[in-house]
Coordinates of C-alpha atoms and ligand atoms in Angstrom, one line a residue:
M485 CA -126.1 -56.7 14.4
A486 CA -122.8 -58.6 14.5
G487 CA -122.1 -56.8 17.8
E488 CA -125.5 -58.0 19.3
V489 CA -124.7 -61.6 18.3
S490 CA -121.3 -61.5 19.9
M491 CA -122.8 -59.9 23.0
I492 CA -125.4 -62.7 23.3
G493 CA -122.6 -65.2 22.7
S494 CA -120.6 -63.6 25.5
V495 CA -123.6 -63.8 27.9
I496 CA -124.1 -67.5 27.1
L497 CA -120.4 -68.1 27.5
A498 CA -120.4 -66.3 30.8
L499 CA -123.4 -68.2 32.1
F500 CA -121.8 -71.4 31.0
L501 CA -118.6 -70.6 32.7
A502 CA -120.5 -69.5 35.9
G503 CA -122.3 -72.8 35.9
Y504 CA -119.1 -74.7 35.3
L505 CA -117.3 -72.9 38.0
G506 CA -120.3 -73.2 40.4
Q507 CA -120.2 -76.9 39.9
Q508 CA -116.5 -77.0 40.8
Y509 CA -117.2 -75.2 44.1
L510 CA -120.4 -77.1 44.9
P511 CA -119.9 -79.4 47.9
P512 CA -119.5 -83.0 46.8
P513 CA -122.6 -85.1 47.0
K514 CA -123.0 -86.9 50.3
P515 CA -122.7 -90.7 50.4
K516 CA -126.1 -92.4 50.4
V517 CA -124.9 -95.9 50.9
I518 CA -123.1 -97.0 54.1
G519 CA -120.8 -100.0 54.6
L520 CA -121.5 -102.2 57.6
D521 CA -119.3 -104.8 59.4
L522 CA -121.5 -106.7 61.8
G523 CA -118.8 -108.6 63.7
T524 CA -119.1 -111.3 66.4
T525 CA -117.5 -109.1 69.1
F526 CA -117.4 -105.6 67.5
C527 CA -119.3 -103.7 64.8
S528 CA -118.3 -100.7 62.6
V529 CA -119.8 -98.5 60.0
G530 CA -118.0 -96.6 57.2
V531 CA -118.6 -94.4 54.2
F532 CA -116.7 -93.5 51.1
H533 CA -116.5 -89.8 50.5
P534 CA -116.6 -89.2 46.7
G535 CA -115.2 -85.6 47.1
T536 CA -112.0 -86.6 48.8
G537 CA -111.8 -90.3 47.9
D538 CA -111.4 -91.2 51.5
V539 CA -113.0 -93.9 53.5
V540 CA -114.3 -92.6 56.9
V541 CA -115.0 -95.1 59.7
I542 CA -117.7 -93.3 61.6
E543 CA -117.1 -92.7 65.4
D544 CA -119.7 -93.0 68.1
E545 CA -120.5 -90.1 70.5
D546 CA -117.3 -90.8 72.4
G547 CA -115.0 -91.0 69.4
R548 CA -114.7 -94.8 69.2
K549 CA -114.6 -96.4 65.7
S550 CA -116.3 -99.6 66.7
I551 CA -119.0 -100.7 69.2
P552 CA -119.2 -104.0 71.1
S553 CA -121.7 -106.4 69.5
A554 CA -123.8 -106.5 72.7
V555 CA -127.5 -105.6 73.5
S556 CA -128.9 -105.4 77.0
F557 CA -132.5 -105.5 78.0
T558 CA -133.8 -103.8 81.2
V559 CA -137.3 -103.2 82.5
S560 CA -137.6 -99.9 80.7
E561 CA -135.1 -100.0 77.7
I562 CA -132.9 -101.7 75.3
L563 CA -129.2 -100.7 75.4
V564 CA -126.7 -101.2 72.7
G565 CA -122.9 -101.3 72.3
Y566 CA -120.8 -99.9 75.2
E567 CA -123.9 -99.1 77.2
A568 CA -124.9 -102.8 77.0
L569 CA -121.4 -104.0 77.8
D570 CA -121.5 -101.9 81.0
L571 CA -124.4 -104.0 82.1
A572 CA -122.8 -107.3 81.4
D573 CA -121.8 -107.7 85.0
S574 CA -124.9 -106.4 86.7
N575 CA -127.5 -107.8 84.2
P576 CA -125.7 -110.9 82.7
Q577 CA -128.8 -113.0 81.9
N578 CA -130.3 -110.2 79.8
T579 CA -127.1 -108.9 78.1
I580 CA -126.7 -110.7 74.8
Y581 CA -123.4 -111.0 72.9
D582 CA -122.1 -113.4 70.2
A583 CA -125.5 -113.3 68.4
K584 CA -123.7 -113.6 65.1
R585 CA -122.9 -117.2 66.0
F586 CA -126.6 -118.0 65.9
I587 CA -127.9 -115.9 63.1
G588 CA -129.7 -118.0 60.4
K589 CA -128.2 -121.2 61.7
I590 CA -130.0 -124.4 62.4
F591 CA -128.6 -126.5 65.3
E592 CA -128.9 -130.2 65.8
T593 CA -130.9 -131.5 68.7
G594 CA -129.1 -130.9 72.0
A595 CA -126.5 -128.6 70.5
L596 CA -128.2 -125.4 71.7
E597 CA -128.2 -126.7 75.3
Q598 CA -124.5 -127.0 75.1
E599 CA -124.2 -123.6 73.6
S600 CA -126.4 -122.1 76.3
A601 CA -124.1 -123.5 79.0
R602 CA -121.3 -121.4 77.6
Y603 CA -123.1 -118.1 78.2
P604 CA -124.6 -116.3 81.2
F605 CA -127.8 -115.8 79.2
K606 CA -130.3 -118.4 78.1
V607 CA -130.3 -119.8 74.6
I608 CA -133.3 -121.8 73.7
S609 CA -134.3 -123.8 70.6
N610 CA -137.1 -122.7 68.4
N611 CA -137.2 -125.7 66.1
G612 CA -133.4 -125.8 65.8
S613 CA -132.9 -122.0 65.6
G614 CA -131.3 -120.4 68.6
E615 CA -133.3 -117.7 70.4
F616 CA -132.5 -115.7 73.6
Q617 CA -134.7 -115.8 76.6
I618 CA -135.0 -112.4 78.3
S619 CA -136.5 -112.0 81.8
T620 CA -137.0 -108.4 82.9
N621 CA -140.4 -107.7 84.6
H622 CA -141.7 -110.3 82.1
T623 CA -140.2 -113.1 80.1
F624 CA -139.9 -113.1 76.3
T625 CA -137.6 -114.4 73.6
V626 CA -135.7 -112.4 70.9
S627 CA -134.1 -113.7 67.8
P628 CA -130.4 -113.3 66.8
E629 CA -131.5 -111.1 63.8
F630 CA -133.4 -108.8 66.3
I631 CA -130.1 -108.4 68.2
G632 CA -128.4 -107.7 64.9
S633 CA -131.0 -105.2 63.9
R634 CA -130.5 -103.1 67.1
L635 CA -126.7 -103.0 66.5
L636 CA -127.3 -102.0 62.8
L637 CA -129.8 -99.4 63.8
K638 CA -127.3 -97.9 66.2
M639 CA -124.7 -97.7 63.4
R640 CA -127.3 -96.3 61.0
K641 CA -127.9 -93.5 63.5
M642 CA -124.2 -92.9 63.9
A643 CA -123.9 -92.6 60.2
E644 CA -126.9 -90.2 59.9
R645 CA -125.4 -88.0 62.6
H646 CA -122.1 -87.9 60.8
L647 CA -123.5 -87.2 57.4
G648 CA -126.6 -85.2 58.3
V649 CA -128.8 -87.1 55.9
L650 CA -131.2 -90.0 56.2
I651 CA -129.7 -93.4 55.3
Q652 CA -131.7 -96.2 53.9
K653 CA -129.2 -98.2 51.9
A654 CA -126.2 -100.3 52.9
V655 CA -123.7 -102.9 51.9
I656 CA -122.9 -105.5 54.6
S657 CA -120.1 -108.1 55.1
V658 CA -120.5 -111.7 56.3
P659 CA -117.9 -114.5 56.9
A660 CA -117.0 -116.3 53.7
E661 CA -118.3 -119.5 55.3
F662 CA -121.9 -118.2 55.8
D663 CA -124.4 -120.2 53.8
E664 CA -127.4 -118.7 51.9
R665 CA -129.7 -118.9 55.0
Q666 CA -127.2 -117.1 57.3
R667 CA -126.8 -114.4 54.6
N668 CA -130.6 -114.1 54.3
Y669 CA -131.0 -113.7 58.0
T670 CA -128.2 -111.1 58.1
V671 CA -130.1 -109.1 55.4
R672 CA -133.3 -109.6 57.5
A673 CA -131.6 -108.0 60.5
A674 CA -130.7 -105.0 58.3
N675 CA -134.2 -104.8 56.9
L676 CA -135.5 -104.7 60.5
A677 CA -133.2 -101.7 61.0
G678 CA -134.9 -99.9 58.1
L679 CA -132.0 -100.6 55.7
E680 CA -132.1 -102.0 52.2
I681 CA -129.0 -104.2 51.5
L682 CA -127.6 -103.6 48.0
R683 CA -125.0 -106.2 48.3
V684 CA -123.6 -108.8 50.8
I685 CA -119.8 -109.2 50.5
N686 CA -117.5 -111.7 52.1
E687 CA -115.2 -110.3 54.9
P688 CA -111.9 -111.5 53.3
T689 CA -112.9 -109.9 50.0
A690 CA -113.7 -106.6 51.9
A691 CA -110.3 -106.8 53.5
A692 CA -108.6 -107.2 50.2
M693 CA -110.5 -104.2 48.8
A694 CA -109.4 -102.1 51.8
Y695 CA -105.9 -102.4 50.3
G696 CA -107.1 -101.5 46.8
L697 CA -106.4 -105.0 45.5
H698 CA -109.5 -104.9 43.3
K699 CA -107.7 -102.1 41.3
V700 CA -104.2 -103.5 41.0
D701 CA -102.8 -106.4 39.0
V702 CA -102.8 -109.3 41.4
F703 CA -104.2 -112.8 41.0
N704 CA -103.8 -114.8 44.3
V705 CA -104.6 -113.1 47.5
L706 CA -104.4 -114.8 50.9
V707 CA -106.3 -113.3 53.8
V708 CA -105.5 -114.2 57.4
D709 CA -108.0 -113.1 59.9
L710 CA -107.0 -113.7 63.5
G711 CA -109.4 -112.3 66.1
G712 CA -110.1 -112.8 69.7
G713 CA -111.2 -116.4 69.4
T714 CA -111.1 -117.6 65.8
L715 CA -108.7 -117.9 62.9
D716 CA -110.0 -117.7 59.3
V717 CA -107.7 -118.1 56.3
S718 CA -109.1 -117.5 52.8
L719 CA -107.5 -117.9 49.4
L720 CA -109.0 -115.5 46.9
N721 CA -108.5 -115.4 43.1
K722 CA -109.1 -112.2 41.2
Q723 CA -110.2 -112.6 37.6
G724 CA -110.9 -109.2 36.0
G725 CA -112.7 -107.3 38.6
M726 CA -114.1 -110.4 40.3
F727 CA -113.0 -112.1 43.4
L728 CA -113.6 -115.8 43.8
T729 CA -113.0 -117.6 47.1
R730 CA -110.9 -120.6 46.1
A731 CA -110.4 -122.2 49.5
M732 CA -111.1 -121.6 53.2
A733 CA -109.7 -123.1 56.4
G734 CA -109.4 -122.1 60.0
N735 CA -109.4 -122.8 63.6
N736 CA -112.5 -121.9 65.7
K737 CA -110.6 -122.2 68.9
L738 CA -107.5 -120.0 68.3
G739 CA -107.2 -116.3 69.0
G740 CA -106.1 -113.5 71.2
Q741 CA -107.9 -114.8 74.3
D742 CA -105.8 -118.0 74.2
F743 CA -102.6 -115.9 74.1
S744 CA -103.9 -113.9 77.1
Q745 CA -104.8 -117.1 78.9
R746 CA -101.2 -118.4 78.6
L747 CA -99.9 -115.1 80.1
L748 CA -102.5 -115.3 82.9
Q749 CA -101.5 -118.9 83.7
Y750 CA -97.9 -117.9 83.9
T751 CA -98.6 -114.9 86.2
M752 CA -100.7 -117.1 88.5
K753 CA -97.9 -119.6 88.6
Q754 CA -95.5 -116.8 89.7
V755 CA -97.9 -115.9 92.5
R756 CA -97.9 -119.5 93.7
Q757 CA -94.1 -119.8 93.5
E758 CA -93.5 -116.6 95.3
Y759 CA -96.2 -116.9 98.1
G760 CA -97.1 -120.6 98.1
V761 CA -100.8 -119.8 97.7
S762 CA -103.3 -119.2 95.0
L763 CA -105.5 -116.1 94.6
F764 CA -108.1 -115.7 97.3
L765 CA -110.7 -113.2 95.9
K766 CA -112.7 -113.5 92.7
E767 CA -112.2 -109.8 92.3
D768 CA -108.4 -110.2 92.3
T769 CA -108.6 -112.8 89.5
H770 CA -110.9 -110.5 87.5
R771 CA -108.5 -107.5 88.0
L772 CA -105.5 -109.6 87.1
R773 CA -107.2 -110.8 84.0
Q774 CA -107.7 -107.2 82.9
I775 CA -104.1 -106.2 83.6
V776 CA -102.8 -109.2 81.7
E777 CA -104.9 -108.3 78.7
A778 CA -103.5 -104.7 78.8
A779 CA -100.0 -106.1 79.2
K780 CA -100.5 -108.3 76.1
L781 CA -101.5 -105.3 74.1
N782 CA -98.6 -103.2 75.4
L783 CA -96.1 -105.9 74.4
T784 CA -96.9 -105.3 70.8
L785 CA -95.3 -101.9 71.1
Q786 CA -92.9 -102.3 74.1
P787 CA -90.2 -104.8 74.6
S788 CA -91.3 -105.5 78.2
V789 CA -94.1 -104.6 80.7
T790 CA -94.5 -104.9 84.4
I791 CA -97.7 -106.3 85.8
R792 CA -98.3 -104.7 89.2
L793 CA -101.4 -105.1 91.4
P794 CA -102.4 -105.6 95.0
L795 CA -103.5 -109.2 95.8
H796 CA -105.2 -110.6 98.8
L797 CA -103.2 -113.7 99.8
H798 CA -103.3 -115.9 102.9
S799 CA -99.9 -117.1 104.1
P800 CA -99.6 -120.8 103.7
E801 CA -99.7 -121.2 107.5
A802 CA -103.1 -119.6 107.8
T803 CA -105.6 -122.2 108.9
G804 CA -108.9 -122.4 110.7
E805 CA -110.9 -119.3 111.3
L806 CA -108.3 -117.1 109.4
Q807 CA -109.3 -118.9 106.2
G808 CA -112.7 -117.2 106.3
T809 CA -111.4 -113.6 106.6
V810 CA -110.1 -111.4 103.9
P811 CA -106.4 -111.0 104.3
E812 CA -104.4 -107.8 104.0
P813 CA -103.3 -107.1 100.4
I814 CA -99.7 -107.4 99.2
L815 CA -98.3 -105.7 96.2
F816 CA -97.5 -108.3 93.5
E817 CA -95.1 -107.4 90.7
V818 CA -93.8 -109.4 87.7
K819 CA -91.9 -108.3 84.7
I820 CA -92.8 -109.8 81.3
T821 CA -90.6 -109.5 78.3
R822 CA -91.9 -109.8 74.7
E823 CA -89.6 -112.9 74.3
L824 CA -91.2 -114.6 77.3
F825 CA -94.7 -113.8 75.9
E826 CA -93.6 -115.3 72.6
E827 CA -92.1 -118.4 74.3
L828 CA -95.3 -119.0 76.2
N829 CA -97.3 -119.0 73.0
E830 CA -95.0 -120.3 70.4
D831 CA -96.9 -123.6 69.9
L832 CA -100.1 -121.7 69.5
F833 CA -98.5 -119.3 67.0
Q834 CA -97.2 -122.2 64.9
K835 CA -100.8 -123.5 64.6
I836 CA -101.6 -120.5 62.4
L837 CA -99.6 -122.1 59.6
I838 CA -101.7 -125.2 59.5
P839 CA -104.8 -123.7 57.8
I840 CA -102.5 -121.6 55.6
E841 CA -100.9 -124.7 54.2
T842 CA -104.3 -126.3 53.8
V843 CA -105.7 -123.5 51.6
L844 CA -102.5 -123.5 49.5
A845 CA -102.9 -127.3 49.0
E846 CA -106.6 -126.9 48.2
G847 CA -105.9 -124.2 45.7
H848 CA -102.9 -126.1 44.2
L849 CA -100.6 -123.2 44.8
E850 CA -97.0 -122.9 45.9
K851 CA -96.5 -120.3 48.5
E852 CA -94.4 -118.3 46.1
E853 CA -97.5 -117.9 43.9
V854 CA -99.3 -115.8 46.5
D855 CA -99.2 -112.2 45.2
E856 CA -100.5 -110.4 48.3
I857 CA -101.1 -111.4 51.9
V858 CA -103.6 -109.4 53.9
L859 CA -103.7 -109.5 57.7
V860 CA -107.0 -108.8 59.5
G861 CA -108.1 -109.0 63.1
G862 CA -106.5 -107.4 66.2
S863 CA -104.2 -110.4 67.0
T864 CA -102.3 -109.9 63.7
R865 CA -100.7 -106.9 65.4
I866 CA -98.5 -109.3 67.5
P867 CA -95.0 -108.9 66.1
R868 CA -94.1 -112.6 66.3
I869 CA -97.2 -113.5 64.2
R870 CA -96.3 -111.0 61.5
R871 CA -92.8 -112.3 61.5
L872 CA -94.0 -115.9 61.3
I873 CA -96.1 -115.1 58.2
S874 CA -93.5 -113.0 56.5
E875 CA -90.9 -115.6 57.0
Y876 CA -93.1 -118.4 55.7
F877 CA -93.9 -116.5 52.5
R878 CA -90.6 -114.6 52.4
K879 CA -92.6 -111.5 51.7
E880 CA -94.1 -108.7 53.7
P881 CA -97.9 -108.9 54.3
N882 CA -100.2 -105.9 53.8
T883 CA -100.6 -104.4 57.3
S884 CA -101.0 -100.6 56.7
V885 CA -104.8 -100.6 57.3
D886 CA -105.8 -101.0 61.0
P887 CA -106.5 -104.8 61.2
D888 CA -109.6 -104.1 63.2
L889 CA -111.0 -101.8 60.5
A890 CA -109.8 -103.5 57.3
V891 CA -113.2 -105.2 56.8
V892 CA -115.3 -102.1 57.3
T893 CA -113.0 -100.1 55.1
G894 CA -113.5 -102.5 52.3
V895 CA -117.2 -102.7 52.8
A896 CA -117.3 -98.8 52.7
I897 CA -115.4 -98.9 49.4
Q898 CA -118.0 -101.4 48.0
A899 CA -120.8 -99.1 49.3
G900 CA -119.2 -96.2 47.4
I901 CA -119.1 -98.3 44.2
M902 CA -122.8 -99.3 44.7
G903 CA -123.7 -95.6 45.4
G904 CA -122.1 -94.7 42.1
S905 CA -119.6 -92.4 43.6
W906 CA -116.5 -94.4 42.7
P907 CA -114.5 -92.6 40.0
L908 CA -113.5 -95.8 38.2
Q909 CA -116.4 -98.1 37.5
V910 CA -114.6 -101.1 38.8
S911 CA -116.5 -103.3 41.1
A912 CA -115.4 -106.3 43.0
I913 CA -118.2 -108.7 42.2
E914 CA -117.9 -111.9 44.0
I915 CA -118.4 -115.2 42.2
P916 CA -120.4 -117.2 44.7
N917 CA -118.9 -120.6 45.4
R918 CA -121.6 -122.8 46.8
H919 CA -119.5 -126.0 47.0
L920 CA -116.9 -124.5 49.3
R921 CA -116.6 -125.7 52.8
K922 CA -114.4 -124.4 55.5
M923 CA -112.1 -127.0 57.0
N924 CA -111.5 -126.6 60.7
F925 CA -108.4 -127.5 62.7
N926 CA -109.0 -127.2 66.4
Ligands
NAG2066 C1 -142.7 -103.7 82.7 O1 -142.2 -102.4 82.9 C2 -142.5 -101.5 81.9 C3 -141.8 -100.2 82.2 O2 -141.7 -99.9 83.6 C4 -144.0 -101.3 81.8 O3 -144.3 -100.4 80.7 C5 -144.6 -102.6 81.5 O4 -146.0 -102.5 81.5 C6 -144.2 -103.6 82.5 N1 -144.7 -105.0 82.2 C7 -145.2 -105.8 83.0 C8 -145.6 -107.1 82.4 O5 -145.3 -105.6 84.2
NAG2067 C1 -139.5 -127.3 62.1 O1 -138.5 -127.5 61.1 C2 -138.9 -128.6 60.2 C3 -137.7 -128.8 59.3 O2 -136.9 -127.7 59.0 C4 -140.1 -128.1 59.4 O3 -140.5 -129.1 58.5 C5 -141.2 -127.8 60.4 O4 -142.4 -127.3 59.7 C6 -140.8 -126.8 61.5 N1 -141.8 -126.7 62.5 C7 -142.2 -125.5 63.0 C8 -143.3 -125.5 64.0 O5 -141.8 -124.4 62.5
NAG2068 C1 -132.8 -116.5 50.7 O1 -133.5 -115.4 50.1 C2 -133.8 -115.5 48.8 C3 -134.4 -114.2 48.3 O2 -135.3 -113.7 49.2 C4 -134.7 -116.7 48.6 O3 -135.0 -116.9 47.2 C5 -134.0 -118.0 49.1 O4 -134.9 -119.1 49.0 C6 -133.6 -117.8 50.5 N1 -132.7 -118.9 50.9 C7 -132.7 -119.5 52.1 C8 -131.9 -120.7 52.3 O5 -133.4 -119.0 53.0
NAG2069 C1 -100.0 -100.3 79.2 O1 -99.7 -99.1 78.6 C2 -100.5 -98.0 79.2 C3 -100.2 -96.8 78.4 O2 -98.9 -96.6 78.1 C4 -100.2 -97.9 80.7 O3 -101.0 -96.9 81.2 C5 -100.5 -99.2 81.3 O4 -100.2 -99.1 82.7 C6 -99.8 -100.3 80.7 N1 -100.2 -101.6 81.3 C7 -99.4 -102.6 81.5 C8 -100.0 -103.8 82.2 O5 -98.3 -102.7 81.0
NAG2070 C1 -99.9 -103.9 49.9 O1 -100.9 -103.7 48.9 C2 -100.5 -102.7 47.9 C3 -101.6 -102.7 46.9 O2 -102.5 -101.7 47.2 C4 -99.2 -103.1 47.2 O3 -98.8 -102.1 46.3 C5 -98.1 -103.2 48.3 O4 -96.9 -103.5 47.7 C6 -98.6 -104.3 49.3 N1 -97.5 -104.8 50.2 C7 -97.1 -104.2 51.3 C8 -96.0 -104.9 52.0 O5 -97.5 -103.1 51.7

């Protein structure tokens, strides 16, 4: 009798052990909530893998971790991301980008006409809201949230392909300065893409989370986001697990494209000095612009670069009928050092400190009281800009996460928390701050 009992006991124990071991070897559950960064120029999607504790930024079919925020309409289809960007030259009036600048926003009378003039596509006013007019074989209008929905749908598909499961839930980031209406329309864009939004988080908060700052003992976090065309500085306070945006300031007309423009102007001046003439072909200017952009990026890693390309130039003596013909190309070459690039842009770089000083003043903080500085946006890779900020604070900023992917990384962590797969139940809830306004220094 006693033997039978102990045998039953062993069987139960064995079953229990088998179950326990089985569970250990079971594949970890797949993430069900994705994190979305719907950016003005690029978008990314990420997930938090509970098994490994890693954030994965999901790649497209060609292995790229972000897609251009562009949507192009043709007679027969709607193209998204790189495919849309490829049509920007051949189908400019139907290739929409920068839609985020219009989402959920009401413009004053006349303001949309001015906006429209900046773009190759047509922006029209629907009672103050911007809409895009498309003309393929017929003419129709689409809303900014529709453009957003096509981008989000593409990212949802990328995530589904990566995970092999259907995705219906997401967390999404928005600029800290977005008002309630802009947030609502961003959520609407996600709904149109078949996604339920569990939480909307501010981009600077997401960037801070990418560095795990929601888990460590810090109080004041300063986030500097310098992209292609805009600078945003936010001062965050963390209280318990909650982030509060204390102050915001920025410059809507400062970014990477301004630094490239300075380099382009310098290069054009070199052409004039050497040959006494300006560029002749539009194609040459276009090509030079591309090479200058590449040179700027290379100068982050290399102490100097050489810009080299064939240019079609008339000699200064060429007059009369010669003016109308395309001249033979010459090979133009100019060496650019990092020091020269920094000199050309020093006054622009110094402007970065203005909104930083403003948020500190608004938050009644001395710069020594800032616990962590987080750099976001591709232009914060520029060594001089990093040095400027670390010298100002006498402290190294957090830069280990790719500055183009810091926001999506943080949103993915928040998505992991919302999906219940975060080991520690800490959550970075944001305390909404309705009275906050972003001050602009242009
Ligand atoms: C436009 O072209 C598409 C695809 O070729 C066709 O389905 C549609 O009926 C056309 N619309 C008009 C108004 O011609
Ligand atoms: C236009 O906007 C105003 C104010 O927001 C609103 O009162 C009005 O009903 C709107 N008109 C239309 C046609 O949507
Ligand atoms: C935003 O959406 C919420 C919930 O749907 C709604 O209560 C609120 O009125 C909306 N606000 C604006 C400004 O559209
Ligand atoms: C930038 O670097 C890449 C890769 O090293 C090189 O192929 C390219 O020619 C460089 N461009 C310029 C303008 O320096
Ligand atoms: C960056 O953030 C982490 C918190 O995750 C912190 O421990 C680290 O010291 C910070 N600073 C730098 C310069 O990396």
